[in-house]
Amino acid sequence: MPRTRLRICAALLALFTFVIPATNLVLSQRSALDTYAITNARIVTVSGAVIESGTIVIRNGLIAAVGANVSAPADARVIDGKGLTVYPGLIDANTSLAFPEAAPAPSLGGGGFQQAQLRPAGPAASGPNSTQPTGLQPEVMAEDSIKPGGSDIDSARNAGITTALTAPRSGIWIGQSALINLAGDTAQQMIVRSPVAMHVAFTPLRTGQYPNSLMGVFAVLRQMLLDAQRYAQAQQIYERSPRGTRRPELDRSLAALIPVIEGKMPVVMYANRQREIERALDLAQEFNLHAIIAGGSEAATVANRLREHDVPVLLSLNFPKRTTSATPESEPESMRILRERVEAQKTAANLAAAHVRFAFQSGSMTNISDFVANAAKTIENGLSKEDALRALTLRSAEILGVADRLGSIETGKIANLTVMRGDLFDRNSRVAHVFIDGRPVDLRPTPPPAAPSGPGTAATPAAATNLSGTWTITIEAGEQPLPGTMILRQQGASVSGSVTSPFGTTEFSNGAVDANGFHFTMSASIQGNVVQVTVDGKATGNQIEGTMQSDLGPARFTGTRQP
């Protein structure tokens, strides 16, 4: 027996003698793979002073050291940063990146539209065991649908973007967003924080069911928030004294709204126009919501109210472009359209002057390389370079609640870095390196996009009829058909224009195109009443048809394009 114990002890000793050096070897190899040093670089920390020539040490995914007198560790892979400028990784503050491509919408009739520069068209995500129809399910979470990889993510990284807030593509209660790093083999590796915020849009459902008008949308939102308050109270009563109390029925949708009504979860509200933003702020004030405005093209017009209630803006950099070709034969653009194109580039400077917090988002731009280029345009229109950089980095992290780990170059933060050859906002600069979670990523060339693909605009089918032109239409409402004219201007997947009828002329600029046709809303004065009209249509060649839906009832229209 003693000999047996002796043999066992000898075997264990031999095992430990082998394992310990092997473990040290593995740790040494892992350290060598995960340790980098960028030396002799200009470092823009954002949170502090610029280091004109310094070193950043990255170890195990984090910034281990940064400074002018920092030396590269012996086990680090060294990148000579002479001639390079290192910035915190850029953050896109509102996208649908890492989501599967949207399928075509189910039908044309009766529904609403997808607001341009806010969200793409496509069916809303759906949660299991919900008491609410698809599009009204706040329990839907982005983290459940994230898919790594894809050309959209490659393109974003090529533009220097390392992190993005991503949310489901459509709906009224769109769902709960996640903040993701744009690298990783699994969704779990990509997620930095989840959930981040609840996302809400004020667009009618396009399934033909209620709510299919703006008035109905707000009625549903208010009712569900009121129901959530009562649901929370019932749950509290039951938890205090379950014995002798009937158990409340489980409602995942209302349960998901409890953090919202308690102010623990921010609510990102999609709104561009002044009236839309004011309605969103009214709803937030009524239920004491922690509101964030997304889009915000006219946010400067309500800057005082935004500042008073400390409501930040996720400001879209998808600026309006010319909607017709610049040829002598093309129809001249209206003064309102021209003014919008100019004013959009001034909004950031106006918000900064009013002390309203804002971050930049891509707004579903067709070419993501315009992300930084359009941020540079805000500098040309009065925004300071420091504020523009903060809106791409630290300010985004602050609004999204992750400034303790992202947004600046500081020891201990996640090593997300955008390394430029030249100044970030210089037209001739280029992205030299991108680090995500402490590792360099391959900057692979991607084909130019055929159509928009982020939250905001729908993809335009390659074979779809271009809508631009003047259409003579007949509106079938009641017994007497009404003559009218519809002027449409299409740029990519965005549509603007005007509708003229016996009731007058109404302009719109929020239209979108998808696989099923075009969609927009407008405020029209009909018989002395201002009503919201939702227009859904389709064009084939020089023929057009569709529906107009309002609180006064439905109508159909048909027409032809004028030569």
Coordinates of C-alpha atoms in Angstrom, one line a residue:
M1 CA 0.0 0.0 0.0
P2 CA 2.8 2.5 0.8
R3 CA 4.4 1.7 -2.5
T4 CA 1.1 2.4 -4.3
R5 CA 0.8 5.8 -2.7
L6 CA 4.4 6.5 -3.6
R7 CA 3.8 5.7 -7.2
I8 CA 0.6 7.9 -7.3
C9 CA 2.5 10.9 -5.7
A10 CA 5.3 10.5 -8.2
A11 CA 2.8 10.4 -11.1
L12 CA 1.1 13.6 -9.8
L13 CA 4.5 15.3 -9.4
A14 CA 5.4 14.5 -13.0
L15 CA 2.0 15.7 -14.2
F16 CA 2.4 19.1 -12.5
T17 CA 6.0 19.4 -13.6
F18 CA 4.7 19.1 -17.2
V19 CA 1.4 21.1 -16.9
I20 CA 2.8 24.2 -15.3
P21 CA 5.5 25.0 -17.9
A22 CA 2.9 24.2 -20.6
T23 CA 0.4 26.6 -19.1
N24 CA 3.1 29.4 -18.9
L25 CA 3.9 28.7 -22.6
V26 CA 0.2 29.1 -23.6
L27 CA -0.2 32.3 -21.6
S28 CA 3.0 33.6 -23.1
Q29 CA 1.8 32.8 -26.6
R30 CA -1.6 34.4 -26.0
S31 CA 0.0 37.5 -24.6
A32 CA 2.2 37.8 -27.7
L33 CA -0.8 37.5 -30.0
D34 CA -3.0 40.0 -28.1
T35 CA -0.4 42.6 -27.4
Y36 CA 0.2 45.5 -29.8
A37 CA 2.0 48.8 -29.6
I38 CA 1.5 51.7 -32.0
T39 CA 4.5 54.0 -31.6
N40 CA 5.5 57.5 -32.8
A41 CA 1.9 58.3 -33.6
R42 CA -0.2 61.4 -33.1
I43 CA -2.8 60.4 -30.6
V44 CA -6.2 62.3 -30.4
T45 CA -7.5 61.0 -27.0
V46 CA -10.8 63.2 -27.2
S47 CA -11.1 63.1 -23.4
G48 CA -7.8 64.9 -22.9
A49 CA -5.0 66.7 -24.7
V50 CA -3.6 65.6 -28.1
I51 CA -0.4 63.7 -27.8
E52 CA 1.7 64.8 -30.8
S53 CA 4.1 61.8 -30.6
G54 CA 3.3 58.9 -28.4
T55 CA 2.7 55.2 -27.9
I56 CA -0.5 53.2 -27.3
V57 CA -0.1 49.7 -25.8
I58 CA -2.9 47.2 -26.4
R59 CA -3.1 44.1 -24.3
N60 CA -5.9 41.5 -24.1
G61 CA -8.4 43.8 -25.9
L62 CA -7.9 46.8 -23.7
I63 CA -5.8 49.9 -23.8
A64 CA -3.0 49.0 -21.3
A65 CA -1.0 52.3 -21.6
V66 CA -1.0 55.5 -23.6
G67 CA 1.3 58.5 -23.5
A68 CA 4.3 60.3 -24.8
N69 CA 6.8 58.5 -22.6
V70 CA 5.3 55.0 -22.9
S71 CA 7.6 52.2 -24.2
A72 CA 6.5 49.3 -26.3
P73 CA 6.6 46.0 -24.3
A74 CA 9.1 43.3 -25.4
D75 CA 6.2 40.9 -26.3
A76 CA 4.2 43.4 -28.3
R77 CA 3.8 43.5 -32.1
V78 CA 4.9 47.0 -33.0
I79 CA 3.3 49.3 -35.6
D80 CA 5.3 52.3 -36.5
G81 CA 2.8 55.2 -36.3
K82 CA 5.0 57.9 -37.9
G83 CA 2.7 59.9 -40.1
L84 CA -0.4 58.3 -38.6
T85 CA -3.1 59.8 -36.3
V86 CA -4.9 57.6 -33.9
Y87 CA -8.5 58.3 -32.9
P88 CA -11.0 56.4 -30.8
G89 CA -13.0 54.0 -32.9
L90 CA -15.9 55.8 -34.6
I91 CA -19.4 55.1 -33.4
D92 CA -22.5 55.0 -35.7
A93 CA -25.3 55.9 -33.2
N94 CA -28.3 54.3 -35.0
T95 CA -28.2 51.5 -37.6
S96 CA -29.6 48.1 -38.5
L97 CA -26.1 46.6 -39.0
A98 CA -25.7 42.9 -38.5
F99 CA -29.4 42.3 -39.1
P100 CA -30.5 40.0 -42.0
E101 CA -31.6 41.8 -45.1
A102 CA -35.2 42.9 -45.1
A103 CA -37.6 40.8 -47.1
P104 CA -40.2 42.5 -49.3
A105 CA -43.1 44.0 -47.5
P106 CA -46.2 41.8 -47.5
S107 CA -48.7 44.0 -49.2
L108 CA -49.4 47.5 -50.6
G109 CA -52.8 48.5 -49.4
G110 CA -53.9 50.4 -46.3
G111 CA -50.5 50.8 -44.6
G112 CA -48.1 53.5 -43.8
F113 CA -44.7 54.4 -45.1
Q114 CA -41.1 54.0 -43.9
Q115 CA -39.6 57.4 -43.2
A116 CA -36.6 58.2 -45.3
Q117 CA -33.3 58.5 -43.5
L118 CA -34.7 56.7 -40.5
R119 CA -35.4 53.0 -41.1
P120 CA -35.5 50.6 -44.1
A121 CA -38.7 48.9 -45.2
G122 CA -39.3 45.3 -44.4
P123 CA -41.4 43.2 -42.1
A124 CA -41.0 44.0 -38.4
A125 CA -39.3 41.5 -36.1
S126 CA -41.6 39.3 -34.1
G127 CA -41.3 37.9 -30.6
P128 CA -42.8 34.5 -29.6
N129 CA -45.7 34.2 -27.2
S130 CA -46.6 37.9 -27.6
T131 CA -50.0 39.3 -26.8
Q132 CA -49.5 42.0 -29.5
P133 CA -49.3 41.8 -33.3
T134 CA -46.0 42.1 -35.2
G135 CA -44.8 45.7 -35.1
L136 CA -46.3 46.3 -31.7
Q137 CA -43.9 44.0 -29.7
P138 CA -41.5 46.0 -27.5
E139 CA -40.1 42.7 -26.1
V140 CA -38.3 42.1 -29.4
M141 CA -34.5 42.3 -28.8
A142 CA -31.8 43.0 -31.4
E143 CA -29.4 40.6 -29.7
D144 CA -31.6 37.7 -30.8
S145 CA -31.2 38.5 -34.5
I146 CA -27.6 39.7 -34.9
K147 CA -25.6 37.9 -37.6
P148 CA -21.8 38.4 -37.8
G149 CA -20.1 39.4 -41.0
G150 CA -21.4 40.8 -44.2
S151 CA -20.5 43.5 -46.8
D152 CA -22.3 46.2 -44.8
I153 CA -20.1 45.6 -41.8
D154 CA -17.0 45.5 -44.0
S155 CA -18.0 48.8 -45.6
A156 CA -18.5 50.4 -42.2
R157 CA -15.1 49.2 -41.0
N158 CA -13.5 50.6 -44.1
A159 CA -15.0 54.0 -43.2
G160 CA -13.3 53.7 -39.7
I161 CA -16.5 52.7 -37.8
T162 CA -15.8 50.2 -35.1
T163 CA -19.1 50.3 -33.1
A164 CA -22.7 50.7 -33.9
L165 CA -26.1 50.9 -32.2
T166 CA -28.3 48.4 -34.0
A167 CA -32.0 47.9 -33.8
P168 CA -34.7 45.9 -35.6
R169 CA -35.7 47.4 -38.9
S170 CA -39.4 48.4 -38.6
G171 CA -42.5 48.6 -36.5
I172 CA -44.1 51.0 -34.1
W173 CA -42.6 49.5 -31.0
I174 CA -39.5 48.5 -33.0
G175 CA -37.8 46.7 -30.1
Q176 CA -34.7 47.0 -28.0
S177 CA -31.4 47.9 -29.5
A178 CA -27.9 46.5 -28.8
L179 CA -24.5 48.2 -29.1
I180 CA -22.2 46.0 -31.1
N181 CA -18.5 46.0 -32.1
L182 CA -18.2 45.3 -35.8
A183 CA -16.0 42.2 -35.4
G184 CA -16.4 38.8 -33.9
D185 CA -17.4 35.3 -35.0
T186 CA -20.6 35.2 -32.9
A187 CA -23.2 37.6 -31.8
Q188 CA -22.0 37.2 -28.2
Q189 CA -18.5 38.3 -29.2
M190 CA -19.9 41.4 -30.9
I191 CA -22.3 42.7 -28.2
V192 CA -20.9 45.4 -26.0
R193 CA -24.2 46.2 -24.2
S194 CA -27.7 44.9 -24.5
P195 CA -30.4 46.2 -24.3
V196 CA -29.5 49.8 -24.8
A197 CA -32.8 51.5 -25.5
M198 CA -36.3 51.0 -26.7
H199 CA -37.0 52.2 -30.2
V200 CA -40.3 53.8 -31.3
A201 CA -41.5 55.0 -34.7
F202 CA -44.7 56.9 -35.4
T203 CA -45.5 55.3 -38.7
P204 CA -48.7 53.3 -39.3
L205 CA -48.5 49.5 -39.8
R206 CA -48.4 48.5 -43.4
T207 CA -50.2 45.2 -42.9
G208 CA -53.6 46.7 -43.4
Q209 CA -54.5 46.3 -39.7
Y210 CA -55.0 48.9 -37.0
P211 CA -53.3 51.3 -36.4
N212 CA -53.1 52.4 -40.0
S213 CA -53.1 56.2 -39.4
L214 CA -51.0 58.6 -37.4
M215 CA -53.8 59.2 -34.9
G216 CA -54.1 55.5 -34.4
V217 CA -50.4 55.1 -33.8
F218 CA -50.4 57.6 -31.0
A219 CA -53.6 56.1 -29.5
V220 CA -51.9 52.6 -29.5
L221 CA -48.7 54.0 -27.9
R222 CA -50.5 55.8 -25.2
Q223 CA -52.8 52.8 -24.4
M224 CA -49.9 50.4 -24.1
L225 CA -48.0 52.7 -21.8
L226 CA -51.1 53.1 -19.6
D227 CA -51.6 49.3 -19.7
A228 CA -47.9 48.9 -18.7
Q229 CA -48.4 51.2 -15.7
R230 CA -51.4 49.1 -14.5
Y231 CA -49.5 45.8 -15.2
A232 CA -46.6 47.0 -13.1
Q233 CA -48.9 47.9 -10.2
A234 CA -50.7 44.5 -10.5
Q235 CA -47.3 42.6 -10.4
Q236 CA -46.2 44.6 -7.3
I237 CA -49.4 43.9 -5.5
Y238 CA -49.1 40.2 -6.2
E239 CA -45.4 40.0 -5.2
R240 CA -46.2 41.7 -1.9
S241 CA -49.0 39.3 -1.0
P242 CA -49.4 36.3 -3.4
R243 CA -51.5 34.3 -1.0
G244 CA -55.2 34.9 -1.6
T245 CA -54.5 37.1 -4.7
R246 CA -55.3 36.0 -8.2
R247 CA -52.1 35.7 -10.2
P248 CA -51.8 38.3 -13.0
E249 CA -51.5 36.9 -16.5
L250 CA -48.0 37.1 -18.0
D251 CA -47.7 39.7 -20.8
R252 CA -44.2 40.0 -22.3
S253 CA -45.0 43.1 -24.2
L254 CA -46.2 45.1 -21.2
A255 CA -43.4 43.6 -19.0
A256 CA -40.9 45.0 -21.6
L257 CA -42.3 48.5 -21.1
I258 CA -41.9 48.6 -17.3
P259 CA -38.2 49.8 -17.5
V260 CA -39.5 52.4 -20.0
I261 CA -42.2 53.9 -17.8
E262 CA -39.9 53.7 -14.8
G263 CA -37.3 55.8 -16.7
K264 CA -34.6 53.1 -16.5
M265 CA -34.5 52.5 -20.2
P266 CA -34.1 55.3 -22.8
V267 CA -36.6 55.6 -25.6
V268 CA -35.2 56.4 -29.1
M269 CA -38.0 58.2 -31.0
Y270 CA -37.7 58.5 -34.8
A271 CA -38.6 62.0 -35.8
N272 CA -37.3 64.4 -38.4
R273 CA -39.8 67.3 -38.8
Q274 CA -40.4 69.9 -36.2
R275 CA -44.0 68.7 -35.7
E276 CA -42.9 65.1 -35.4
I277 CA -40.3 66.0 -32.8
E278 CA -42.8 68.1 -30.8
R279 CA -45.3 65.2 -30.8
A280 CA -42.5 62.8 -29.6
L281 CA -41.6 65.3 -26.8
D282 CA -45.2 65.6 -25.8
L283 CA -45.6 61.8 -25.4
A284 CA -42.3 61.6 -23.5
Q285 CA -43.4 64.4 -21.2
E286 CA -46.8 62.8 -20.6
F287 CA -45.3 59.6 -19.4
N288 CA -42.0 61.0 -18.0
L289 CA -39.9 59.0 -20.5
H290 CA -36.2 59.2 -20.9
A291 CA -36.4 60.3 -24.6
I292 CA -33.8 60.4 -27.3
I293 CA -34.6 61.8 -30.8
A294 CA -33.3 59.9 -33.8
G295 CA -33.1 61.6 -37.2
G296 CA -33.7 65.2 -36.1
S297 CA -33.2 67.1 -39.4
E298 CA -35.3 70.0 -37.9
A299 CA -34.2 69.5 -34.3
A300 CA -32.7 73.0 -34.2
T301 CA -36.2 74.5 -34.5
V302 CA -37.0 73.0 -31.1
A303 CA -33.5 73.3 -29.5
N304 CA -34.8 75.2 -26.5
R305 CA -37.2 72.5 -25.5
L306 CA -34.6 69.8 -26.2
R307 CA -32.1 71.5 -23.9
E308 CA -34.7 72.3 -21.2
H309 CA -35.6 68.6 -20.9
D310 CA -32.1 67.3 -21.6
V311 CA -33.2 65.3 -24.7
P312 CA -30.2 64.3 -26.9
V313 CA -30.4 63.8 -30.6
L314 CA -28.9 61.0 -32.8
L315 CA -28.5 63.3 -35.7
S316 CA -28.6 61.8 -39.2
L317 CA -25.7 62.6 -41.5
N318 CA -27.7 61.4 -44.5
F319 CA -28.1 64.8 -46.0
P320 CA -30.7 65.5 -48.7
K321 CA -29.2 65.4 -52.2
R322 CA -30.4 66.7 -55.5
T323 CA -33.5 64.8 -56.5
T324 CA -33.2 65.4 -60.3
S325 CA -30.4 65.3 -62.7
A326 CA -28.5 68.6 -63.1
T327 CA -29.4 69.1 -66.8
P328 CA -31.0 72.0 -68.6
E329 CA -34.1 69.8 -69.4
S330 CA -34.6 68.8 -65.7
E331 CA -37.3 70.3 -63.6
P332 CA -36.0 73.0 -61.2
E333 CA -36.1 72.2 -57.6
S334 CA -38.4 74.2 -55.3
M335 CA -37.0 76.7 -52.8
R336 CA -38.1 74.5 -49.9
I337 CA -36.0 71.6 -51.2
L338 CA -33.0 73.8 -51.8
R339 CA -33.3 75.3 -48.3
E340 CA -33.5 71.9 -46.7
R341 CA -30.3 70.8 -48.4
V342 CA -28.5 73.8 -47.1
E343 CA -30.0 73.8 -43.6
A344 CA -29.4 70.1 -43.0
Q345 CA -25.6 70.8 -42.9
K346 CA -26.1 73.6 -40.3
T347 CA -28.3 71.7 -37.8
A348 CA -25.3 70.3 -35.9
A349 CA -23.7 73.7 -35.4
N350 CA -27.1 75.1 -34.3
L351 CA -27.6 72.3 -31.8
A352 CA -24.1 72.9 -30.4
A353 CA -24.7 76.6 -30.1
A354 CA -28.0 75.8 -28.2
H355 CA -26.1 73.4 -25.9
V356 CA -28.1 70.4 -27.0
R357 CA -26.3 67.1 -26.8
F358 CA -26.1 65.1 -30.1
A359 CA -24.3 62.2 -31.7
F360 CA -23.9 61.4 -35.4
Q361 CA -25.6 58.5 -37.1
S362 CA -25.4 57.3 -40.7
G363 CA -29.2 57.6 -41.3
S364 CA -29.1 54.8 -43.9
M365 CA -26.9 56.6 -46.4
T366 CA -26.3 54.8 -49.6
N367 CA -22.5 55.1 -49.4
I368 CA -21.1 54.8 -45.9
S369 CA -18.0 56.6 -47.0
D370 CA -20.1 59.7 -46.8
F371 CA -20.4 59.3 -43.0
V372 CA -17.2 61.1 -42.2
A373 CA -17.3 63.3 -45.3
N374 CA -20.7 64.7 -44.3
A375 CA -19.5 65.2 -40.7
A376 CA -16.8 67.4 -42.3
K377 CA -19.5 69.4 -44.0
T378 CA -21.0 70.2 -40.6
I379 CA -17.6 71.7 -39.8
E380 CA -17.7 73.8 -42.9
N381 CA -21.1 75.0 -41.8
G382 CA -20.1 76.2 -38.3
L383 CA -19.5 73.2 -36.1
S384 CA -16.1 73.0 -34.4
K385 CA -13.8 70.2 -35.3
E386 CA -13.7 69.1 -31.6
D387 CA -17.5 68.9 -31.4
A388 CA -17.7 67.0 -34.6
L389 CA -15.2 64.4 -33.4
R390 CA -17.0 64.1 -30.1
A391 CA -20.3 63.5 -31.9
L392 CA -18.5 60.5 -33.7
T393 CA -16.9 59.1 -30.5
L394 CA -17.3 60.2 -26.8
R395 CA -20.6 62.0 -27.1
S396 CA -22.1 58.9 -28.7
A397 CA -20.7 56.7 -25.9
E398 CA -22.2 59.1 -23.3
I399 CA -25.7 59.2 -24.8
L400 CA -25.7 55.4 -25.2
G401 CA -24.4 54.8 -21.6
V402 CA -21.0 53.3 -22.4
A403 CA -18.6 56.2 -21.9
D404 CA -16.9 54.1 -19.2
R405 CA -15.6 51.7 -21.8
L406 CA -15.7 53.4 -25.2
G407 CA -15.4 56.8 -26.9
S408 CA -11.9 58.0 -25.9
I409 CA -8.4 56.7 -25.7
E410 CA -7.8 56.1 -22.0
T411 CA -6.1 53.3 -20.0
G412 CA -8.5 50.5 -19.3
K413 CA -11.0 51.2 -22.1
I414 CA -11.8 48.8 -24.9
A415 CA -9.1 49.1 -27.6
N416 CA -11.3 50.3 -30.5
L417 CA -9.1 52.5 -32.6
T418 CA -9.4 54.2 -36.0
V419 CA -5.9 55.0 -37.4
M420 CA -5.8 57.5 -40.2
R421 CA -3.1 58.6 -42.6
G422 CA -3.9 62.3 -42.3
D423 CA -6.5 64.2 -40.4
L424 CA -9.9 62.4 -40.0
F425 CA -11.8 65.3 -41.7
D426 CA -9.4 65.9 -44.5
R427 CA -10.8 64.8 -47.9
N428 CA -7.4 63.3 -48.8
S429 CA -7.0 61.2 -45.7
R430 CA -7.5 57.5 -45.6
V431 CA -8.0 54.7 -43.0
A432 CA -4.8 52.9 -42.4
H433 CA -5.7 50.5 -39.6
V434 CA -8.8 49.7 -37.5
F435 CA -8.6 47.9 -34.2
I436 CA -11.7 46.3 -32.7
D437 CA -11.5 44.7 -29.3
G438 CA -7.8 45.1 -29.4
R439 CA -7.2 43.2 -32.6
P440 CA -6.5 44.7 -36.1
V441 CA -9.3 43.9 -38.7
D442 CA -8.8 43.3 -42.4
L443 CA -10.0 46.3 -44.4
R444 CA -11.3 44.4 -47.4
P445 CA -12.6 46.3 -50.5
T446 CA -16.3 46.1 -50.9
P447 CA -18.4 46.6 -54.1
P448 CA -20.3 49.9 -54.3
P449 CA -23.8 49.5 -52.9
A450 CA -26.6 49.3 -55.3
A451 CA -29.1 50.8 -52.9
P452 CA -29.4 51.9 -49.3
S453 CA -29.4 49.3 -46.5
G454 CA -29.3 50.8 -43.0
P455 CA -32.2 52.2 -40.9
G456 CA -33.8 54.9 -42.9
T457 CA -34.4 54.0 -46.5
A458 CA -35.7 51.0 -48.4
A459 CA -33.7 49.2 -51.1
T460 CA -34.7 50.2 -54.6
P461 CA -35.3 47.3 -56.9
A462 CA -33.0 47.4 -59.9
A463 CA -35.8 47.0 -62.4
A464 CA -38.2 49.4 -60.7
T465 CA -39.6 52.4 -62.6
N466 CA -38.0 55.7 -61.7
L467 CA -40.8 57.8 -60.3
S468 CA -39.5 61.3 -61.2
G469 CA -41.9 63.3 -63.2
T470 CA -45.3 64.9 -63.3
W471 CA -48.2 62.5 -63.1
T472 CA -51.8 63.4 -64.0
I473 CA -54.0 61.4 -61.6
T474 CA -57.7 60.7 -60.9
I475 CA -58.7 60.3 -57.3
E476 CA -61.7 58.0 -56.7
A477 CA -63.2 59.2 -53.5
G478 CA -67.0 58.9 -53.2
E479 CA -69.3 59.2 -56.2
Q480 CA -67.4 62.0 -58.0
P481 CA -63.8 61.4 -59.2
L482 CA -61.4 64.2 -58.5
P483 CA -58.7 65.4 -60.9
G484 CA -55.2 65.9 -59.5
T485 CA -51.5 66.2 -60.2
M486 CA -48.7 64.3 -58.4
I487 CA -45.1 65.6 -58.8
L488 CA -42.6 63.0 -57.7
R489 CA -38.8 63.4 -57.4
Q490 CA -36.9 60.2 -56.7
Q491 CA -33.3 60.0 -55.4
G492 CA -32.3 56.5 -54.7
A493 CA -34.8 55.1 -52.3
S494 CA -36.1 58.6 -51.2
V495 CA -39.0 60.4 -52.7
S496 CA -40.2 64.0 -52.4
G497 CA -42.7 66.1 -54.2
S498 CA -46.2 67.5 -54.1
V499 CA -49.9 66.5 -54.6
T500 CA -52.4 68.9 -56.1
S501 CA -56.1 68.3 -55.9
P502 CA -59.3 70.5 -55.8
F503 CA -58.4 71.0 -52.1
G504 CA -55.1 72.6 -52.8
T505 CA -51.4 71.7 -53.1
T506 CA -49.6 69.7 -50.4
E507 CA -45.8 69.1 -50.4
F508 CA -44.0 66.2 -48.8
S509 CA -40.3 65.2 -48.5
N510 CA -40.5 62.0 -46.4
G511 CA -41.2 59.3 -49.0
A512 CA -39.5 56.0 -49.5
V513 CA -39.4 53.3 -52.2
D514 CA -39.3 49.6 -51.6
A515 CA -40.0 46.4 -53.5
N516 CA -43.7 47.1 -53.4
G517 CA -43.7 50.7 -54.6
F518 CA -43.5 54.1 -53.0
H519 CA -44.9 55.4 -49.8
F520 CA -45.3 58.8 -48.1
T521 CA -47.5 60.8 -45.8
M522 CA -48.6 64.4 -45.9
S523 CA -50.8 66.8 -44.0
A524 CA -53.6 68.0 -46.2
S525 CA -56.4 70.5 -45.6
I526 CA -59.7 68.9 -46.6
Q527 CA -63.0 70.6 -46.1
G528 CA -61.5 72.8 -43.4
N529 CA -59.9 69.9 -41.5
V530 CA -56.1 69.2 -41.4
V531 CA -55.7 65.4 -41.8
Q532 CA -52.8 63.0 -42.2
V533 CA -52.9 61.2 -45.5
T534 CA -50.9 58.0 -46.1
V535 CA -50.1 57.4 -49.7
D536 CA -49.0 54.0 -51.1
G537 CA -48.5 53.5 -54.8
K538 CA -46.8 51.7 -57.6
A539 CA -45.6 52.8 -61.0
T540 CA -45.1 50.6 -64.1
G541 CA -43.7 52.5 -67.0
N542 CA -45.8 55.6 -67.4
Q543 CA -48.8 54.2 -65.5
I544 CA -49.4 54.8 -61.8
E545 CA -51.9 53.6 -59.2
G546 CA -52.3 53.3 -55.5
T547 CA -54.3 54.2 -52.4
M548 CA -54.7 57.3 -50.1
Q549 CA -55.7 56.5 -46.5
S550 CA -56.8 59.1 -44.0
D551 CA -59.2 59.4 -41.0
L552 CA -61.9 60.5 -43.5
G553 CA -61.7 57.1 -45.3
P554 CA -59.8 55.4 -48.1
A555 CA -59.5 56.5 -51.7
R556 CA -57.8 55.1 -54.8
F557 CA -55.9 56.9 -57.5
T558 CA -54.7 56.1 -61.0
G559 CA -52.9 58.1 -63.6
T560 CA -50.3 58.6 -66.3
R561 CA -46.9 60.4 -66.5
Q562 CA -46.9 63.6 -68.6
P563 CA -44.4 63.7 -71.5

